[in-house]
Coordinates of C-alpha atoms in Angstrom, one line a residue:
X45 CA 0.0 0.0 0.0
X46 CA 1.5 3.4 -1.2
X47 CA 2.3 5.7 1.9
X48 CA 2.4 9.7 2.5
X49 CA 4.3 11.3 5.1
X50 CA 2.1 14.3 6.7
X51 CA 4.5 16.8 8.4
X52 CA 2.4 19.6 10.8
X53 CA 5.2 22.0 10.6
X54 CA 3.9 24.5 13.6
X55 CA 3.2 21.9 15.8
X56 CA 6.3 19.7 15.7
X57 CA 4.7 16.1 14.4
X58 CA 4.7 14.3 11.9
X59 CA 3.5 10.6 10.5
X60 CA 3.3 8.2 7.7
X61 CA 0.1 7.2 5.9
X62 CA -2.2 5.2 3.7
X63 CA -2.3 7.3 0.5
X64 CA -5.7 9.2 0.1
X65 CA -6.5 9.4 3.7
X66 CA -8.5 12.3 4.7
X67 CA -5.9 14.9 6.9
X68 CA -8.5 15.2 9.3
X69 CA -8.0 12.0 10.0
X70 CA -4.6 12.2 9.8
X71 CA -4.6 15.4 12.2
X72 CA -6.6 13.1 15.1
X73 CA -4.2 10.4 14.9
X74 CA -1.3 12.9 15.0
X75 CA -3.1 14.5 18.6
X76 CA -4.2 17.6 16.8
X77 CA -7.0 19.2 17.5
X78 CA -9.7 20.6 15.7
X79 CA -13.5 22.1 15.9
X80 CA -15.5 20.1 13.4
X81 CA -18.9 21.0 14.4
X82 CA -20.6 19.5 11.1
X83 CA -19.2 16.5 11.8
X84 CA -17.1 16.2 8.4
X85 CA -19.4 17.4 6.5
X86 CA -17.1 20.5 4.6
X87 CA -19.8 22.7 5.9
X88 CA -19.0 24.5 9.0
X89 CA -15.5 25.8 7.5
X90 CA -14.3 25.5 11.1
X91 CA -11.2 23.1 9.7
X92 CA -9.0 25.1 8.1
X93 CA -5.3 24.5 7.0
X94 CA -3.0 25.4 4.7
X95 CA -1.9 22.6 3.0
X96 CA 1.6 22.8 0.5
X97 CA 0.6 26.7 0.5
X98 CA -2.9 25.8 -0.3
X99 CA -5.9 26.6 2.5
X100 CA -8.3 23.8 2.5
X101 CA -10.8 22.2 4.7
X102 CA -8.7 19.1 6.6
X103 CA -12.6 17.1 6.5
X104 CA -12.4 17.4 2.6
X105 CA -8.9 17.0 1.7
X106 CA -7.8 13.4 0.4
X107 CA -3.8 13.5 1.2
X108 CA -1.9 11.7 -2.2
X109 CA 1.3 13.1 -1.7
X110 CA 3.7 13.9 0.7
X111 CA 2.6 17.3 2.6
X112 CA 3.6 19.9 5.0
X113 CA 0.7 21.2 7.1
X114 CA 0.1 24.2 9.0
X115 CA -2.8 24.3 11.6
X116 CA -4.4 28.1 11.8
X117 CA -6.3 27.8 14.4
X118 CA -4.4 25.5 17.2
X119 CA -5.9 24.3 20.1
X120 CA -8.6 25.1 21.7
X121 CA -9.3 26.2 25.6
X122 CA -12.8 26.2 26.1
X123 CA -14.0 28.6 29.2
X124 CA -16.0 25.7 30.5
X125 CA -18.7 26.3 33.9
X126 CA -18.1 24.6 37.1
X127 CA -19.8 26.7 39.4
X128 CA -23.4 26.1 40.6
X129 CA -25.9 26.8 43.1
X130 CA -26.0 23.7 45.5
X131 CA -28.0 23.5 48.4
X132 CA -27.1 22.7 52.1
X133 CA -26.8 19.0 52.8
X134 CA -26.1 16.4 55.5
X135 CA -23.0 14.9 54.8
X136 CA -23.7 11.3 53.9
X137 CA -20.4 10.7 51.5
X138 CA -20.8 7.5 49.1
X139 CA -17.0 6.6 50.3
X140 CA -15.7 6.8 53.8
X141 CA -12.4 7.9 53.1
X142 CA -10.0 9.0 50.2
X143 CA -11.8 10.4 46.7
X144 CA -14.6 10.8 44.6
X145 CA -15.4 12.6 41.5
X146 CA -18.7 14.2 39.9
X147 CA -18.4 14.3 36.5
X148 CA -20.9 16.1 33.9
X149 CA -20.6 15.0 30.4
X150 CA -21.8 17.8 28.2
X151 CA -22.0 17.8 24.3
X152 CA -19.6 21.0 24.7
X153 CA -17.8 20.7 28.1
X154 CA -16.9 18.0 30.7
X155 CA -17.0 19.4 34.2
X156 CA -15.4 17.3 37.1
X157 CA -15.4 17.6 40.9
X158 CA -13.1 16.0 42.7
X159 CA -14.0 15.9 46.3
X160 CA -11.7 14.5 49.8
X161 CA -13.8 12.8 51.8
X162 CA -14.5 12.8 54.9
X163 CA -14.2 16.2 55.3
X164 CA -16.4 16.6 51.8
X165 CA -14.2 19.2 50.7
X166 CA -14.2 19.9 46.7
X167 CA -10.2 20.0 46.0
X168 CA -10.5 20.5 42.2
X169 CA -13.1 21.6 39.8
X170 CA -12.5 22.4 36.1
X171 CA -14.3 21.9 32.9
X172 CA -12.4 21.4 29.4
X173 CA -13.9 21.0 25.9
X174 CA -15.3 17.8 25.3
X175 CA -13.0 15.8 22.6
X176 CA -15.9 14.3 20.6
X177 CA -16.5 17.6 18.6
X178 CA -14.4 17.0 16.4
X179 CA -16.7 14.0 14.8
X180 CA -19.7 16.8 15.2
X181 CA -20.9 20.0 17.2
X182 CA -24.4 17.7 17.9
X183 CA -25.7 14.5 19.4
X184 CA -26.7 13.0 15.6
X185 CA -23.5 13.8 13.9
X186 CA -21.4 11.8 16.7
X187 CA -24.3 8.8 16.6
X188 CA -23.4 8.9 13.1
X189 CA -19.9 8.8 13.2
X190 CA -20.7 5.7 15.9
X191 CA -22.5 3.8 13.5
X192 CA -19.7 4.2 10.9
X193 CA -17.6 2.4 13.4
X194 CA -16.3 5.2 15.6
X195 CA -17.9 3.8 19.4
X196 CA -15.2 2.9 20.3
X197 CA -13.2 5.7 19.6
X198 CA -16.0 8.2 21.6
X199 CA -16.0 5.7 24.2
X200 CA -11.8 6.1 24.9
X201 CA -12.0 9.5 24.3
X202 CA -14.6 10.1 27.0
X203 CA -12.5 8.0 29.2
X204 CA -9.7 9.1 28.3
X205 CA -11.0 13.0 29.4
X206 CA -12.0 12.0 32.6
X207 CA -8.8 10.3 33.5
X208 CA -6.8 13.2 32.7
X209 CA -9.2 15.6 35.0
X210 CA -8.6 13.2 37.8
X211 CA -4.5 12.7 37.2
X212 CA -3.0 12.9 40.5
X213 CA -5.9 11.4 42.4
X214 CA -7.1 7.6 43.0
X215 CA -10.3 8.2 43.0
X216 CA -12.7 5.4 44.3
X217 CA -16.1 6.3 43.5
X218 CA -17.3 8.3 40.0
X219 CA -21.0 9.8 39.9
X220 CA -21.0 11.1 36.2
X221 CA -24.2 12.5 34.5
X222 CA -24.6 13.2 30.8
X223 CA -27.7 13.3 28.6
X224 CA -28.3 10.1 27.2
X225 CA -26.7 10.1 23.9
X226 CA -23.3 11.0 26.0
X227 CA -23.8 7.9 28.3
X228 CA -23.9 6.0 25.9
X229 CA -21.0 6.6 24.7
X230 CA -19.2 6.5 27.8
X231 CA -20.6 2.8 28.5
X232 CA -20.0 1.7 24.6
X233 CA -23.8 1.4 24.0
X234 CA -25.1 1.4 20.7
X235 CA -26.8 5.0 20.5
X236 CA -28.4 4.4 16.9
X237 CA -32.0 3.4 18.9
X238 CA -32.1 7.3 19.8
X239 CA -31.5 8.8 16.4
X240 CA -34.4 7.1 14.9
X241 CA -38.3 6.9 15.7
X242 CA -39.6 5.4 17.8
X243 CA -36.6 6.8 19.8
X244 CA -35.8 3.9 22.1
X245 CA -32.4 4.2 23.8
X246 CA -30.1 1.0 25.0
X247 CA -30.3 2.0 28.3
X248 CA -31.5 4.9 30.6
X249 CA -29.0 3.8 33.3
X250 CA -29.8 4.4 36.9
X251 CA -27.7 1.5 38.1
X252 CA -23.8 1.8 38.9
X253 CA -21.2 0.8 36.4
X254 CA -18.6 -0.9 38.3
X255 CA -16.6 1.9 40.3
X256 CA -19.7 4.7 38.2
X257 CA -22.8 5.8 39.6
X258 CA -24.9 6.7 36.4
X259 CA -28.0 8.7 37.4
X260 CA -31.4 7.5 35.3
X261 CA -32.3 9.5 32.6
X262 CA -35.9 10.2 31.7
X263 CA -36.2 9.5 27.7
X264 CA -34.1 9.3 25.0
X265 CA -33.5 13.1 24.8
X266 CA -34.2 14.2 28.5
X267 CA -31.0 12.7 30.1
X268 CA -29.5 12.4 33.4
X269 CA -28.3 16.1 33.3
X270 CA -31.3 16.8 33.6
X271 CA -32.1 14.4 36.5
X272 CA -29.5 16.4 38.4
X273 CA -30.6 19.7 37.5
X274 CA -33.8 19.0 38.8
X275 CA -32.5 17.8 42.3
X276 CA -30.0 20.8 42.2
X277 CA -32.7 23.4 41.4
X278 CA -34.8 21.8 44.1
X279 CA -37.8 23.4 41.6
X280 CA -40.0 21.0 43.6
X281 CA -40.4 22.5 46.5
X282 CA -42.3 25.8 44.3
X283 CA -46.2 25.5 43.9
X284 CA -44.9 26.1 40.2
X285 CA -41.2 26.0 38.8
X286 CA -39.8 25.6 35.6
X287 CA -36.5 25.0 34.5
X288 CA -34.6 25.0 31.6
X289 CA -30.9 23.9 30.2
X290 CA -30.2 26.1 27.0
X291 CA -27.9 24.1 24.4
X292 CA -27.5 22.5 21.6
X293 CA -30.4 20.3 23.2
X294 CA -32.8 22.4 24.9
X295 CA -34.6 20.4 27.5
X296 CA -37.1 21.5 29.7
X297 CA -39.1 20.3 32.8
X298 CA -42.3 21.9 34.9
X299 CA -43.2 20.9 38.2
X300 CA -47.0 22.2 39.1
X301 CA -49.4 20.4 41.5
X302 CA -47.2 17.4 42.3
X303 CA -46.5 16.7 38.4
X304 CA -43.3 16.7 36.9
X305 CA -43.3 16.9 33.1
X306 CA -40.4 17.3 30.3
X307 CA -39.5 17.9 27.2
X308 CA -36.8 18.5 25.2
X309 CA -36.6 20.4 21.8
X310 CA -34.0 20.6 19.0
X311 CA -31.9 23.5 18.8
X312 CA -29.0 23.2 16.8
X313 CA -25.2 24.3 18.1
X314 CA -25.8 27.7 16.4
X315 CA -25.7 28.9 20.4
X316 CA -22.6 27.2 21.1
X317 CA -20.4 28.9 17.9
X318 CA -21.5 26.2 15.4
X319 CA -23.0 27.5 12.1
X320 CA -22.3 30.7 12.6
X321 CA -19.9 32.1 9.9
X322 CA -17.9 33.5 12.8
X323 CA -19.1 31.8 15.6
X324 CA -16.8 30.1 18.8
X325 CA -16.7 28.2 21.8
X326 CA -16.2 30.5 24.6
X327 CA -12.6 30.8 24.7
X328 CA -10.3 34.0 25.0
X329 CA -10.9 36.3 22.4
X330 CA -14.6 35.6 21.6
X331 CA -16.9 38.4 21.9
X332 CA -19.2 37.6 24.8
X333 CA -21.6 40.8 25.4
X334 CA -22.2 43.6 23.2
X335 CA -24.1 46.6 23.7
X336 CA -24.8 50.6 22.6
X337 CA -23.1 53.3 24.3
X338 CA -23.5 56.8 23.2
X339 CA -25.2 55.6 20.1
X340 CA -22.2 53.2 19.3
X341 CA -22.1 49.7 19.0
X342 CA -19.6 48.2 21.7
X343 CA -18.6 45.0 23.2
X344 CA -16.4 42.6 24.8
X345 CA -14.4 40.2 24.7
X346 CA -13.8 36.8 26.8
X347 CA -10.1 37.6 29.0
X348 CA -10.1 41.1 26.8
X349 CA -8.5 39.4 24.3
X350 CA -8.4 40.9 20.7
X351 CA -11.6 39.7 19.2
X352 CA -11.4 36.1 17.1
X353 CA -14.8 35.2 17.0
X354 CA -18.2 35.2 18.9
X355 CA -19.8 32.7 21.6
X356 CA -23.6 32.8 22.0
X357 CA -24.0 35.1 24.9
X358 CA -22.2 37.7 22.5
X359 CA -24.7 36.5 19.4
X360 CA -27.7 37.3 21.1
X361 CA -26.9 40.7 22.3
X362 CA -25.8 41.3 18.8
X363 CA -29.2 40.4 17.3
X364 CA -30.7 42.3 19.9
X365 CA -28.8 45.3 19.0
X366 CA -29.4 44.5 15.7
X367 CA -33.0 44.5 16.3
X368 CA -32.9 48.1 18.1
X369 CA -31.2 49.8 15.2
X370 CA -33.2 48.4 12.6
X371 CA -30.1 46.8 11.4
X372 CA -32.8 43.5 10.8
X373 CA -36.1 43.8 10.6
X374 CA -39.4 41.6 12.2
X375 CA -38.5 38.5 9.4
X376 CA -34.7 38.6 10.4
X377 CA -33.6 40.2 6.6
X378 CA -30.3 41.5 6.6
X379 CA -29.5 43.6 3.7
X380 CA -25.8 43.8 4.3
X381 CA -23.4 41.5 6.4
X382 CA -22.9 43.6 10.0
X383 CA -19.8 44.1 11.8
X384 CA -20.0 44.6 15.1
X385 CA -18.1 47.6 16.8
X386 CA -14.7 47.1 14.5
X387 CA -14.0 44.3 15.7
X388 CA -13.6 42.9 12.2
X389 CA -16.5 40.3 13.4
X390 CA -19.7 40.5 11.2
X391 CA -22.9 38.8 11.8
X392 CA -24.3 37.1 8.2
X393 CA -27.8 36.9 7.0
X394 CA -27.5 33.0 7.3
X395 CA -26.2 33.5 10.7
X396 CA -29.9 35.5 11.7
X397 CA -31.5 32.6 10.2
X398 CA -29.7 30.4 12.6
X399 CA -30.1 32.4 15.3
X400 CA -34.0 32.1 14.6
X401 CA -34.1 28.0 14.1
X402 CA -32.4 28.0 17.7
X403 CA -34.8 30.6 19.3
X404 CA -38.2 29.5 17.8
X405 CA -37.0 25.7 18.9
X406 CA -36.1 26.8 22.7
X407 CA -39.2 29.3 23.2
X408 CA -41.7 27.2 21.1
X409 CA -40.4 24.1 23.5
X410 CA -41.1 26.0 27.1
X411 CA -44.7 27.4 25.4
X412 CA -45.7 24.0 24.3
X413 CA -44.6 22.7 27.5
X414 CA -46.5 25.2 29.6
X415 CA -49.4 24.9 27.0
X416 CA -49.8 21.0 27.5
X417 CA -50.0 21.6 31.3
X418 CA -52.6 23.9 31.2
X419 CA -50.2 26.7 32.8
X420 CA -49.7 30.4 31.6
X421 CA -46.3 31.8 32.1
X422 CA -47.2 34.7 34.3
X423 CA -48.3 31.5 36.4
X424 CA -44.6 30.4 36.8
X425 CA -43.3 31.0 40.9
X426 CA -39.8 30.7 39.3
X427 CA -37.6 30.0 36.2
X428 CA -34.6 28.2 36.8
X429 CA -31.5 28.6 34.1
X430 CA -29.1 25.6 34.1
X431 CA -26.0 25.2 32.0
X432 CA -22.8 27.5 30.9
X433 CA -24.8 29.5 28.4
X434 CA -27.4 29.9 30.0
X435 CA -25.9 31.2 32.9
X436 CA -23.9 34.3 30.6
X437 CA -26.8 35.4 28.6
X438 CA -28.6 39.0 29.3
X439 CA -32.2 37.8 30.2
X440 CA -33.6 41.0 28.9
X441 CA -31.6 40.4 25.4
X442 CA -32.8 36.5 25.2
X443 CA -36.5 37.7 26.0
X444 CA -36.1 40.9 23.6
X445 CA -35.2 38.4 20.4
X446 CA -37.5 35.7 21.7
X447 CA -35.6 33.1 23.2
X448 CA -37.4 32.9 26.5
X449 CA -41.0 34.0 27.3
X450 CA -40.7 38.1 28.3
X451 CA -42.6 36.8 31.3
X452 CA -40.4 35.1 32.7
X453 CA -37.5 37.4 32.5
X454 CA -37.8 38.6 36.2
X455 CA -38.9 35.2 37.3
X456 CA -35.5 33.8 35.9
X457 CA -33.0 31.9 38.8
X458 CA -29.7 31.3 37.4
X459 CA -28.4 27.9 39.2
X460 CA -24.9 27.3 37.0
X461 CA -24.1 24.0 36.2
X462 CA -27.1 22.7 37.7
X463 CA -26.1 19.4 36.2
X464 CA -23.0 19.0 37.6
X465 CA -23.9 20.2 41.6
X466 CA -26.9 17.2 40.9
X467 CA -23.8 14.5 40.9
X468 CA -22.0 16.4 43.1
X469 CA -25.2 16.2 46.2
X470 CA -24.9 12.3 45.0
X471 CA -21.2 11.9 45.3
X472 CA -21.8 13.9 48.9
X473 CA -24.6 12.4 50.2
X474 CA -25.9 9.3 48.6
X475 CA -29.5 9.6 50.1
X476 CA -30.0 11.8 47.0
X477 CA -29.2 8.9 44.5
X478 CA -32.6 7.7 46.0
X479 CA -33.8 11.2 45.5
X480 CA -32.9 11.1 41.5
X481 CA -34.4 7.8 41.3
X482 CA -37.7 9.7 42.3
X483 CA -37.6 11.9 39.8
X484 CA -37.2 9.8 36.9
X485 CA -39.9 7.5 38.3
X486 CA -42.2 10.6 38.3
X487 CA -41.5 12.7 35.7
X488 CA -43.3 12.0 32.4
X489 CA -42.5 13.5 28.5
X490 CA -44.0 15.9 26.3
X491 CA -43.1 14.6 22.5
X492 CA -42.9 17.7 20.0
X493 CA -42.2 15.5 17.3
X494 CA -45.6 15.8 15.5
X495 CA -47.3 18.1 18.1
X496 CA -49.8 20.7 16.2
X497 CA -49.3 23.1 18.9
X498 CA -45.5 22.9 19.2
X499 CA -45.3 23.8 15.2
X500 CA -47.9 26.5 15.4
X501 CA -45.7 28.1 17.7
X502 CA -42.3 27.3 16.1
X503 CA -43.4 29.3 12.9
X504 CA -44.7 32.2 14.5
X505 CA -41.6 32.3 16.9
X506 CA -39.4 32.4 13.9
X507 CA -40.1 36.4 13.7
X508 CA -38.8 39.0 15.7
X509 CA -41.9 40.3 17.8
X510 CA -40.7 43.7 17.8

């Protein structure tokens, strides 16, 4: 078999391989890497490399010669969220002595805990991108990269994460939550049952996985995230509560008169950087607020770095702004791309229309929800906010645009990584493993798929109500 030597020449490494190889692939084996949030696909652009003097997209180019490459963009350090509100426990450890982890599996981030026990003191806590994006931004693309063979390779790269975020610790006892496509991949289940109707997962866990306490999940698209957010929020103890983790997957629950009820609603990455001609992770650099000053557009950036990009909390003040100055109209048109400030960042017209497939799907998803219970927002005793975008977005902005329900703008409680303090009260006391077990015997599901209400509402949420 004819070989190629690929040589990275700005990163030191080099290999020899199979003629025709895609350097994508070429670039994983070598350790490099890369935001590929279409999965491969040649249509996110986020791949970029010059190639023998050539720029070219690394998921599209067939290597059939020997080549020196030079990666633009180099690694990337995601500002992940570990911080969360918890509530006061008893301390009831799941280990009598020496360490234990809580670990949150996000399609973006991977948060970990790492706690001393007996004293129950957290000793580390730090969140780092999560691998698997290279094979997509989504759940779907990364199912479909696992029926092409590639379980495995999520599977060890998962584990492989979560070892390194516990180096320099033997730790005894794991309680890691996810949503349910991630579990899967963690355990090496088949995740092809939830990409396809009728939707039936391999497992929604609740049981422990040798030295792993998986909390249950409650469907194939409400996962055990969620499950934690829910016993972090501690929404039932409100007459009526309603939280919500705003993603890629937005997924909702409502507690009112004793009945817990989900759903979960496709949004798309667009909110995590994905699809957006300039969109990014939230890492130095990318422009995280933006506002008008004196008439001027202004903004920010993550550790005031010069501006690279922009991470949804920045996108959604844009379009707000945007909105104000009659830069877009009610429909979203865009006449001309829009740079925001000087910062040599535009916002495109195809990046509106992703901004309002991600917005219609999140606000369409807590009306439908609220609709189906018989509940009007203004009914709503509070609104929790769970995740690491949720927790940096301007509720006025996300309400102005239409992400969330105007309503419940001063209703909003922002809880953090609501997910990961959930496997954290586990890891600390295990009484509340019990306490998630309740919740995914009780709560039941909301299915949008096909629900008349749900795409009455995702239409008419499409437009700017301004």
């Amino acid at each position: 078999m004819a070989v190629v030597k690929i040589e990275v020449i700005n990163e030191g490494k080099s290999g020899m391989f199979s003629r025709g190889i895609a350097l994508s692939d070429a670039l994983d084996r070598l350790g490099i890497a890369q935001s590929r949030p279409c999965g491969g696909n040649g249509t996110c652009g986020k791949c970029k490399v010059i190639a023998n003097g050539e720029t070219v997209l690394a998921c599209r180019y067939k290597v059939c010669s020997d080549t020196r490459v030079e990666v633009t963009g180099g690694g990337i350090s995601v500002i992940g969220l570990t911080d969360a509100v918890m509530p006061e426990l008893n301390k009831e450890p799941l280990i009598s002595e020496g360490y234990g982890m809580a670990v949150d599996i996000g399609t973006t981030t991977i948060a970990g805990y790492i706690y001393k026990f007996p004293e129950c003191v957290c000793v580390k806590s730090c969140a780092v991108q999560n691998d698997q994006a290279r094979f997509g931004a989504d759940v779907i693309s990364r199912i479909d990269y696992a029926r092409r063979g590639g379980l495995d390779a999520l599977r060890d790269m998962v584990l492989g994460q979560i070892r390194e975020l516990s180096k320099g610790y033997e730790i005894k006892k794991y309680v890691v939550t996810g949503n349910t496509t991630m579990l899967h991949f963690l355990t090496g289940k088949d995740p092809a049952g939830i990409a396809a109707a009728p939707f039936t997962p391999a497992s929604l866990f609740g049981a422990w996985y040798g030295d792993m306490y998986i909390p249950g999940c409650i469907s194939a698209y409400v996962g055990a995230d969620v499950t934690a957010a829910i016993l972090a929020s501690g929404m039932q103890k409100d007459s009526v509560s309603l939280l919500a983790d705003i993603g890629t997957n937005g997924e909702m629950a409502l507690w009112c008169d004793g009945r817990l009820v989900c759903c979960s609603t496709a949004a798309g990455p667009a909110f995590e950087g994905a699809l957006i001609s300039q969109g990014s992770l939230a890492v130095p650099g990318a422009i995280n607020s933006v506002y008008i000053a004196n008439g001027k557009v202004c903004y920010t950036t993550i550790n005031d770095e010069p501006p690279s990009g922009i991470c949804g909390s920045g996108l959604i003040d844009a379009v707000a702004c945007m909105l104000s100055l009659d830069i877009i109209d009610q429909t979203g048109y865009l006449e001309h791309d829009f740079e925001i400030g000087g910062s040599g960042v535009t916002i495109t017209a195809d990046d509106i229309r992703q901004v309002q497939l991600a917005k219609s799907a999140i606000c369409s998803g807590i009306e439908t929800l609220l609709h189906e219970c018989g509940i009007d927002s203004g009914d709503v005793d509070r609104f929790y906010i769970s995740g690491g975008f949720g927790s940096y977005i301007n509720k006025a902005n996300a309400a102005y645009i239409g992400l969330i329900p105007a309503r419940l703008v001063n209703r909003a409680v922002v809880i953090g990584n609501g997910a990961g303090a959930g496997a954290e009260m586990m890891l600390i006391n295990k009484g509340c493993i019990a306490r998630a077990e309740e919740i995914c015997a009780a709560a039941g599901t909301v299915e949008l798929t096909g629900n008349s209400y749900f795409t009455e509402r995702y239409l008419e949420n499409m437009y700017f109500n301004i």
